[in-house]
Tab-separated table of C-alpha atoms and ligand atoms in Angstrom:
chain	number	residue	atom	x	y	z
K	120	MET	CA	3.430	-26.099	-10.026
K	121	ALA	CA	6.605	-28.042	-8.440
K	122	GLN	CA	6.895	-30.482	-5.480
K	123	GLY	CA	10.147	-31.813	-3.777
K	124	THR	CA	13.324	-30.917	-2.244
K	125	VAL	CA	14.306	-26.925	-2.357
K	126	ALA	CA	16.719	-28.306	-5.102
K	127	ASP	CA	13.534	-29.570	-7.291
K	128	ILE	CA	11.584	-26.346	-6.912
K	129	ALA	CA	14.435	-24.185	-7.919
K	130	ARG	CA	14.460	-26.584	-10.895
K	131	ALA	CA	10.983	-25.671	-11.831
K	132	PRO	CA	10.858	-22.387	-14.141
K	133	GLU	CA	6.972	-22.900	-14.172
K	134	SER	CA	6.850	-22.381	-10.726
K	135	VAL	CA	7.142	-18.709	-9.804
K	136	THR	CA	8.865	-19.750	-5.966
K	137	GLY	CA	10.833	-21.830	-8.376
K	138	ARG	CA	12.242	-19.251	-9.973
K	139	MET	CA	12.352	-16.985	-7.558
K	140	LEU	CA	14.590	-19.564	-5.341
K	141	ALA	CA	16.638	-19.988	-8.232
K	142	ASP	CA	17.299	-16.474	-9.398
K	143	PRO	CA	16.378	-14.513	-6.224
K	144	PRO	CA	16.198	-10.258	-6.405
K	145	ARG	CA	19.659	-8.377	-5.861
K	146	HIS	CA	19.436	-5.265	-4.602
K	147	PRO	CA	19.208	-2.613	-5.315
K	148	LEU	CA	16.341	-3.947	-7.789
K	149	PRO	CA	17.195	-3.077	-11.498
K	150	GLY	CA	16.050	0.445	-12.155
K	151	LEU	CA	15.835	1.112	-8.590
K	152	ALA	CA	19.183	3.565	-7.067
K	153	ARG	CA	19.809	4.052	-3.624
K	154	ARG	CA	18.488	7.710	-2.921
K	155	PRO	CA	21.657	9.595	-0.958
K	156	PRO	CA	20.762	10.968	2.554
K	157	PRO	CA	18.888	14.381	2.264
K	158	PRO	CA	20.633	17.779	3.084
K	159	ALA	CA	20.582	18.618	6.859
K	160	ASP	CA	17.505	20.600	7.213
K	161	GLU	CA	15.298	17.169	5.462
K	162	TRP	CA	15.464	14.937	8.548
K	163	LEU	CA	12.799	14.157	10.899
K	164	VAL	CA	14.322	14.402	14.480
K	165	VAL	CA	12.993	12.694	17.406
K	166	GLU	CA	14.885	13.902	20.658
K	167	GLY	CA	15.078	11.684	24.119
K	168	ALA	CA	12.427	8.902	23.455
K	169	ARG	CA	11.604	7.291	26.447
K	170	LEU	CA	8.655	5.024	26.442
K	171	HIS	CA	8.668	1.557	27.726
K	172	ASN	CA	12.212	0.172	27.157
K	173	LEU	CA	13.786	3.444	24.542
K	174	ARG	CA	16.777	4.758	26.640
K	175	GLY	CA	15.843	8.444	25.826
K	176	ILE	CA	17.362	8.140	22.661
K	177	ASP	CA	17.863	10.634	19.679
K	178	VAL	CA	16.702	9.255	16.599
K	179	ARG	CA	16.783	10.421	12.884
K	180	ILE	CA	14.783	9.928	9.989
K	181	PRO	CA	15.506	11.245	6.418
K	182	LEU	CA	12.554	12.708	4.834
K	183	GLY	CA	11.567	11.692	1.122
K	184	ARG	CA	13.647	8.173	1.918
K	185	LEU	CA	12.361	4.907	2.163
K	186	VAL	CA	13.362	3.886	5.884
K	187	CYS	CA	13.516	0.600	7.494
K	188	VAL	CA	13.235	0.302	11.632
K	189	THR	CA	14.795	-3.106	12.428
K	190	GLY	CA	15.883	-4.743	15.079
K	191	VAL	CA	15.391	-8.200	17.220
K	192	SER	CA	11.898	-8.943	18.780
K	193	GLY	CA	11.719	-6.286	21.745
K	194	SER	CA	14.149	-4.036	21.129
K	195	GLY	CA	11.835	-1.557	20.803
K	196	LYS	CA	11.190	-1.137	16.882
K	197	SER	CA	6.893	-0.687	17.708
K	198	THR	CA	7.236	1.132	20.467
K	199	LEU	CA	9.439	3.824	18.359
K	200	VAL	CA	7.123	3.680	15.446
K	201	HIS	CA	3.795	3.615	17.160
K	202	GLY	CA	4.069	5.017	20.503
K	203	VAL	CA	6.584	8.150	19.694
K	204	LEU	CA	6.819	8.851	16.197
K	205	HIS	CA	3.004	8.089	14.964
K	206	ALA	CA	1.750	9.220	18.592
K	207	SER	CA	3.653	12.404	18.039
K	208	LEU	CA	3.040	13.381	14.310
K	209	ALA	CA	-0.796	12.570	14.749
K	210	ARG	CA	-0.820	15.696	17.508
K	211	LEU	CA	1.773	17.420	15.398
K	212	VAL	CA	0.991	17.339	11.752
K	213	GLY	CA	-2.018	17.902	9.483
K	214	ARG	CA	-5.566	18.762	10.012
K	215	GLY	CA	-6.175	16.267	12.264
K	216	ARG	CA	-4.028	17.437	14.755
K	217	ARG	CA	-5.306	16.287	18.203
K	218	GLY	CA	-3.161	18.164	20.447
K	219	ARG	CA	-0.029	19.616	21.123
K	220	GLY	CA	3.418	18.455	22.238
K	221	PRO	CA	5.154	15.280	21.731
K	222	VAL	CA	4.462	11.894	22.738
K	223	GLY	CA	6.891	9.693	24.332
K	224	CYS	CA	9.957	11.568	23.513
K	225	GLU	CA	11.303	15.390	24.419
K	226	ALA	CA	10.704	17.025	21.137
K	227	VAL	CA	10.017	16.363	17.500
K	228	ARG	CA	11.555	18.583	15.039
K	229	GLY	CA	11.332	18.841	11.004
K	230	HIS	CA	7.476	17.538	10.882
K	231	GLU	CA	6.780	21.693	9.676
K	232	ARG	CA	7.714	19.806	6.304
K	233	LEU	CA	4.935	17.334	6.563
K	234	GLY	CA	1.486	17.411	5.493
K	235	ARG	CA	-0.087	14.121	6.724
K	236	VAL	CA	1.180	10.981	8.746
K	237	LEU	CA	-0.956	7.872	7.475
K	238	GLU	CA	-0.435	4.148	8.766
K	239	VAL	CA	-0.758	1.742	6.145
K	240	ASP	CA	-2.335	-1.590	7.607
K	241	GLN	CA	-3.536	-5.004	6.366
K	242	SER	CA	-6.534	-4.800	7.932
K	243	PRO	CA	-9.871	-4.742	5.544
K	244	ILE	CA	-10.819	-1.812	3.207
K	245	GLY	CA	-14.603	-2.188	4.113
K	246	ARG	CA	-16.662	-4.447	5.721
K	247	THR	CA	-19.555	-4.924	3.178
K	248	PRO	CA	-19.657	-6.286	0.070
K	249	ARG	CA	-20.886	-2.685	-1.324
K	250	SER	CA	-17.045	-1.695	-1.408
K	251	CYS	CA	-14.605	-3.283	-3.734
K	252	PRO	CA	-11.451	-2.035	-5.674
K	253	ALA	CA	-13.263	-0.164	-8.160
K	254	THR	CA	-14.845	2.351	-5.482
K	255	TYR	CA	-11.837	2.163	-3.090
K	256	VAL	CA	-9.217	3.345	-5.714
K	257	GLY	CA	-11.951	6.200	-6.800
K	258	LEU	CA	-11.937	4.947	-10.269
K	259	PHE	CA	-15.481	4.178	-10.308
K	260	ASP	CA	-16.968	7.247	-10.282
K	261	GLU	CA	-15.391	8.222	-13.497
K	262	VAL	CA	-16.872	4.851	-15.068
K	263	ARG	CA	-20.341	5.768	-13.946
K	264	ARG	CA	-19.888	9.392	-15.567
K	265	LEU	CA	-19.177	7.206	-18.861
K	266	TYR	CA	-22.547	5.340	-18.643
K	267	ALA	CA	-24.525	8.364	-17.618
K	268	ALA	CA	-22.584	10.353	-21.004
K	269	THR	CA	-23.998	7.702	-23.475
K	270	THR	CA	-26.481	8.544	-25.510
K	271	GLU	CA	-29.196	5.861	-24.204
K	272	ALA	CA	-28.607	7.241	-20.583
K	273	ARG	CA	-29.149	10.699	-21.774
K	274	LEU	CA	-32.449	9.649	-23.679
K	275	ARG	CA	-33.772	8.658	-20.271
K	276	GLY	CA	-32.433	11.359	-18.557
K	277	TRP	CA	-29.939	9.485	-16.360
K	278	ARG	CA	-27.228	10.844	-14.456
K	279	PRO	CA	-24.063	9.050	-12.863
K	280	GLY	CA	-25.990	8.391	-9.429
K	281	ARG	CA	-28.070	5.938	-11.629
K	282	PHE	CA	-25.101	3.651	-12.387
K	283	SER	CA	-24.524	3.707	-8.469
K	284	PHE	CA	-24.751	0.460	-6.292
K	285	ASN	CA	-24.511	2.156	-3.002
K	286	VAL	CA	-27.599	4.407	-3.242
K	287	ALA	CA	-31.411	3.716	-4.809
K	288	GLY	CA	-32.013	4.363	-8.262
K	289	GLY	CA	-30.740	2.263	-10.590
K	290	ARG	CA	-29.390	-0.806	-8.318
K	291	CYS	CA	-30.832	-3.623	-7.395
K	292	GLU	CA	-33.133	-3.301	-4.518
K	293	ALA	CA	-33.729	-6.881	-3.450
K	294	CYS	CA	-29.829	-7.025	-2.396
K	295	GLU	CA	-29.333	-3.032	-1.838
K	296	GLY	CA	-26.611	-3.275	-4.717
K	297	GLN	CA	-24.637	-5.743	-2.493
K	298	GLY	CA	-25.226	-8.555	-5.269
K	299	VAL	CA	-25.324	-11.321	-2.192
K	300	ARG	CA	-28.167	-11.852	0.491
K	301	THR	CA	-27.187	-12.766	3.981
K	302	VAL	CA	-28.946	-15.764	4.913
K	303	GLU	CA	-29.406	-15.869	8.782
K	304	MET	CA	-29.070	-19.770	9.860
K	305	SER	CA	-30.232	-20.987	13.190
K	306	PHE	CA	-27.105	-21.996	15.752
K	307	LEU	CA	-24.716	-21.560	12.395
K	308	PRO	CA	-22.907	-18.291	11.128
K	309	ASP	CA	-24.732	-16.476	8.268
K	310	VAL	CA	-23.851	-17.549	5.076
K	311	LYS	CA	-24.004	-15.203	1.768
K	312	VAL	CA	-25.857	-16.497	-1.354
K	313	PRO	CA	-25.872	-14.706	-4.843
K	314	CYS	CA	-29.088	-12.334	-5.222
K	315	GLU	CA	-31.797	-14.383	-6.972
K	316	VAL	CA	-32.967	-11.341	-8.327
K	317	CYS	CA	-30.250	-9.456	-9.835
K	318	GLY	CA	-28.450	-12.803	-10.278
K	319	GLY	CA	-25.333	-10.982	-8.568
K	320	SER	CA	-25.140	-8.177	-10.855
K	321	ARG	CA	-25.861	-5.645	-8.262
K	322	TYR	CA	-27.930	-3.717	-10.572
K	323	ALA	CA	-31.895	-3.313	-11.815
K	324	ALA	CA	-32.757	-5.102	-15.320
K	325	GLU	CA	-33.147	-1.405	-16.967
K	326	THR	CA	-29.993	0.040	-15.723
K	327	LEU	CA	-28.227	-2.984	-17.677
K	328	GLU	CA	-29.849	-1.998	-20.803
K	329	VAL	CA	-27.650	0.743	-21.263
K	330	ARG	CA	-24.040	-0.147	-22.941
K	331	TRP	CA	-20.852	1.424	-23.294
K	332	ASN	CA	-18.359	-0.435	-25.703
K	333	GLY	CA	-21.132	-2.971	-25.883
K	334	ARG	CA	-21.162	-3.966	-21.788
K	335	SER	CA	-23.351	-3.022	-19.198
K	336	ILE	CA	-21.884	-1.391	-16.414
K	337	ALA	CA	-22.087	-4.748	-14.204
K	338	ASP	CA	-20.149	-5.905	-16.796
K	339	VAL	CA	-17.445	-3.608	-16.047
K	340	LEU	CA	-17.684	-4.727	-12.393
K	341	ALA	CA	-17.380	-8.409	-13.488
K	342	MET	CA	-13.692	-7.652	-15.332
K	343	SER	CA	-10.538	-8.042	-14.167
K	344	VAL	CA	-8.228	-5.186	-13.841
K	345	ASP	CA	-5.785	-6.538	-17.054
K	346	GLU	CA	-8.877	-6.416	-18.901
K	347	ALA	CA	-10.219	-3.425	-17.840
K	348	VAL	CA	-6.771	-1.268	-18.486
K	349	ASP	CA	-7.420	-2.308	-22.274
K	350	LEU	CA	-11.026	-1.145	-22.214
K	351	PHE	CA	-10.709	2.271	-20.795
K	352	ALA	CA	-7.011	2.962	-22.518
K	353	ALA	CA	-8.400	6.153	-23.624
K	354	HIS	CA	-9.642	7.465	-20.628
K	355	PRO	CA	-6.700	8.375	-18.718
K	356	ARG	CA	-8.452	8.983	-15.147
K	357	ILE	CA	-9.598	5.403	-15.538
K	358	ARG	CA	-6.741	3.716	-16.980
K	359	HIS	CA	-4.058	5.477	-14.648
K	360	PRO	CA	-5.570	3.593	-11.401
K	361	LEU	CA	-5.968	0.701	-13.143
K	362	GLU	CA	-2.092	0.490	-14.191
K	363	LEU	CA	-1.104	0.549	-10.415
K	364	LEU	CA	-3.458	-2.044	-9.544
K	365	ARG	CA	-1.746	-4.209	-12.466
K	366	ASP	CA	1.802	-2.777	-11.104
K	367	VAL	CA	1.577	-3.699	-7.764
K	368	GLY	CA	0.339	-7.295	-8.882
K	369	LEU	CA	-2.913	-7.367	-8.572
K	370	GLY	CA	-4.258	-7.766	-12.104
K	371	TYR	CA	-6.322	-10.821	-11.526
K	372	LEU	CA	-8.683	-9.021	-9.368
K	373	THR	CA	-12.345	-7.615	-10.619
K	374	LEU	CA	-13.353	-4.808	-10.671
K	375	GLY	CA	-15.998	-5.343	-8.313
K	376	GLN	CA	-14.936	-8.147	-6.137
K	377	PRO	CA	-16.357	-7.563	-2.584
K	378	SER	CA	-13.922	-6.338	-0.018
K	379	PRO	CA	-14.331	-9.041	2.766
K	380	THR	CA	-13.107	-11.414	0.340
K	381	LEU	CA	-9.560	-9.782	0.062
K	382	SER	CA	-6.584	-11.423	1.807
K	383	GLY	CA	-4.874	-8.933	4.150
K	384	GLY	CA	-1.727	-8.348	1.693
K	385	GLU	CA	-4.364	-7.288	-0.839
K	386	ALA	CA	-6.194	-4.824	0.793
K	387	GLN	CA	-2.736	-3.346	1.851
K	388	ARG	CA	-1.812	-2.720	-1.757
K	389	ILE	CA	-4.868	-1.525	-2.576
K	390	LYS	CA	-4.889	1.104	-0.014
K	391	LEU	CA	-1.198	2.327	-1.372
K	392	VAL	CA	-2.288	2.169	-5.161
K	393	ALA	CA	-5.396	4.875	-3.627
K	394	GLU	CA	-2.305	7.020	-2.110
K	395	LEU	CA	-0.767	6.773	-5.411
K	396	ALA	CA	-3.289	7.258	-7.322
K	397	ARG	CA	-3.523	10.698	-5.641
K	398	VAL	CA	-0.259	11.523	-7.451
K	399	ARG	CA	-1.482	12.097	-10.650
K	400	PRO	CA	1.416	12.540	-13.595
K	401	GLU	CA	-0.795	14.480	-16.019
K	402	ALA	CA	-2.098	16.672	-12.756
K	403	PRO	CA	-3.065	20.319	-14.220
K	404	ASP	CA	-1.359	22.469	-12.161
K	405	PRO	CA	1.853	21.613	-11.391
K	406	ARG	CA	1.961	24.268	-8.663
K	407	ALA	CA	-0.931	22.753	-6.889
K	408	ARG	CA	1.192	19.508	-6.580
K	409	ARG	CA	4.593	21.684	-5.375
K	410	ARG	CA	2.055	23.205	-2.475
K	411	ALA	CA	0.571	20.061	-1.248
K	412	LYS	CA	3.248	18.766	1.357
K	413	PRO	CA	4.040	15.503	1.659
K	414	THR	CA	2.874	12.292	3.503
K	415	LEU	CA	4.909	10.219	6.007
K	416	TYR	CA	3.629	6.657	6.081
K	417	LEU	CA	4.132	4.042	8.395
K	418	LEU	CA	3.737	0.458	7.346
K	419	ASP	CA	4.591	-2.340	10.399
K	420	GLU	CA	5.764	-5.867	8.242
K	421	PRO	CA	3.521	-5.164	5.470
K	422	THR	CA	5.351	-8.706	3.877
K	423	VAL	CA	3.370	-10.615	6.433
K	424	GLY	CA	1.400	-13.285	4.489
K	425	LEU	CA	3.350	-12.176	1.052
K	426	HIS	CA	4.904	-14.730	-1.926
K	427	MET	CA	8.567	-13.788	-2.520
K	428	ALA	CA	7.206	-12.154	-5.901
K	429	ASP	CA	5.066	-10.112	-4.213
K	430	VAL	CA	7.259	-8.540	-1.611
K	431	GLU	CA	9.216	-7.337	-4.884
K	432	LYS	CA	5.821	-5.735	-6.164
K	433	LEU	CA	5.552	-4.174	-2.854
K	434	VAL	CA	9.043	-2.630	-2.614
K	435	ARG	CA	8.281	-1.242	-5.871
K	436	VAL	CA	5.181	0.425	-4.799
K	437	LEU	CA	7.035	1.988	-1.756
K	438	HIS	CA	9.543	3.217	-3.802
K	439	ARG	CA	7.144	5.201	-6.047
K	440	LEU	CA	5.588	6.612	-2.858
K	441	VAL	CA	9.184	8.314	-2.203
K	442	ASP	CA	10.009	9.314	-6.028
K	443	ALA	CA	6.475	11.486	-5.366
K	444	GLY	CA	8.326	12.868	-2.246
K	445	HIS	CA	6.678	10.888	0.383
K	446	THR	CA	8.599	9.508	3.521
K	447	VAL	CA	7.795	5.666	4.174
K	448	VAL	CA	8.809	4.231	7.353
K	449	VAL	CA	8.505	0.536	7.586
K	450	ILE	CA	9.432	-1.683	10.494
K	451	GLU	CA	10.396	-4.725	8.460
K	452	HIS	CA	12.553	-8.019	9.291
K	453	ASN	CA	12.389	-9.245	5.715
K	454	LEU	CA	15.886	-9.416	4.098
K	455	ASP	CA	14.879	-8.518	0.788
K	456	VAL	CA	12.911	-5.082	1.748
K	457	ILE	CA	15.345	-4.090	4.582
K	458	ALA	CA	18.064	-4.402	1.321
K	459	GLU	CA	16.291	-1.843	-0.288
K	460	ALA	CA	16.102	1.036	2.126
K	461	ASP	CA	17.520	4.397	1.558
K	462	TRP	CA	18.471	4.436	5.417
K	463	ILE	CA	18.007	1.777	7.766
K	464	LEU	CA	17.467	2.599	11.576
K	465	ASP	CA	18.438	-0.600	13.703
K	466	LEU	CA	17.532	-0.859	17.692
K	467	GLY	CA	18.829	-3.325	20.015
K	468	PRO	CA	21.055	-4.655	20.497
K	469	GLU	CA	18.797	-7.170	22.387
K	470	GLY	CA	15.167	-7.486	23.360
K	471	GLY	CA	13.242	-6.145	26.416
K	472	GLU	CA	15.784	-4.497	28.804
K	473	ARG	CA	18.805	-5.364	27.085
K	474	GLY	CA	17.493	-3.239	24.138
K	475	GLY	CA	15.782	0.611	23.355
K	476	ARG	CA	19.048	1.706	21.833
K	477	VAL	CA	20.126	2.958	18.189
K	478	VAL	CA	22.912	0.416	17.218
K	479	ALA	CA	23.160	1.040	13.946
K	480	GLU	CA	22.292	3.759	11.361
K	481	GLY	CA	22.765	4.149	7.615
K	482	PRO	CA	22.528	3.016	4.293
K	483	PRO	CA	22.423	-0.744	3.682
K	484	GLU	CA	25.924	-1.064	2.852
K	485	ARG	CA	27.496	0.720	5.622
K	486	VAL	CA	25.159	-1.073	8.482
K	487	ALA	CA	26.240	-4.352	6.638
K	488	ARG	CA	29.893	-3.201	7.353
K	489	ARG	CA	29.244	-3.266	10.804
K	490	ARG	CA	31.447	-5.882	12.648
K	491	ARG	CA	29.405	-5.470	16.144
K	492	GLY	CA	26.785	-4.791	18.000
K	493	SER	CA	24.340	-5.417	15.533
K	494	HIS	CA	22.496	-8.541	14.634
K	495	THR	CA	20.694	-7.219	11.713
K	496	ALA	CA	24.389	-6.061	10.447
K	497	ARG	CA	25.370	-9.293	10.403
K	498	ALA	CA	21.998	-11.007	8.805
K	499	LEU	CA	22.542	-8.281	5.937
K	500	ARG	CA	26.431	-8.742	5.011
K	501	GLU	CA	25.685	-12.338	4.295
K	502	PHE	CA	22.486	-11.983	2.833
K	503	LEU	CA	23.926	-9.435	0.505
K	504	ALA	CA	27.387	-11.654	0.309
K	505	ALA	CA	24.420	-14.698	-0.710
K	506	ARG	CA	23.032	-12.599	-3.650
K	507	ALA	CA	26.262	-10.923	-4.973
K	508	ARG	CA	27.387	-14.794	-5.553
K	509	ARG	CA	24.808	-15.787	-7.590
V	262	ZN	ZN1	-29.898	-7.730	-6.154
């Protein structure tokens, strides 16, 4: 799209990278306002955190906010978030409670308000070609129901299970619904080749005779998210998760793309969409939504490997989780994310033995005003000033 110096790239409007260089985002992003700190009883408090280099520190995390944990490498971010916060909440919160008492600290307060703690990372969403975006975000069950409701399927007595590629019945048995076959090569890694029986469609030929809006179910799996949003416009339970996938910049994925071919960043955003899809705007019973306790999401450097434009999309997804009442805690070095936080918790001042303390906390503007003791404060101040000058 462009090549040359940074200035050359910035002059190339057809390049997304060029556009981002010429006009980088300002914070808060358009349409997103900073949330004020919550009332005193809506904070998660970790008291006396003492693990690895943490110096018996007290940490306050506002609930229902986007929180960034920052600090130079080795300052204690991972120890605090994984070793203390996640380990403690896994014991204290939700149905999967593993035991009593906090880990790596003296006490945790305020966790009663949380229903769940969940780490969202870049690990694959599934290791077999049987898993794909449509199955992971849960919309494929609804698609199968549509197919089973067609006249053709009802005449044949086919139920939704007939349109599954995960169980025997309607799928191609030669590849067991994977669409690919694994060929073992002596002395070489296995290779995957399209199934010669179904041609990669995953289904038996009779199953594909059933059409909905002129398309077989294999045609649907071959569609991109962008195309499918239009096709399922009248079916909110399918359209809603598709719109979420499109909003996070994954409109180009096909519904049936095998999970092992997704990048770490794509997998992470699909996981976030699956979480967002649980928050149905048109949920029939508002009381049920109010009863459900919110989740605390943990993310560790989620921007690794993401393009600048995708960082902005990721930030918008995180904000949507917070808008739905959840808390998002992100370990991050990327200033475009840090500047979007409602609250920053900066550890340091240095790494290792010289780290392990809270050196700054508060909204980005307040942290940026700090003159001493925080590398993040200086970097953030210069970053915000440079962005404001444009
Ligand atoms: Zn096959």
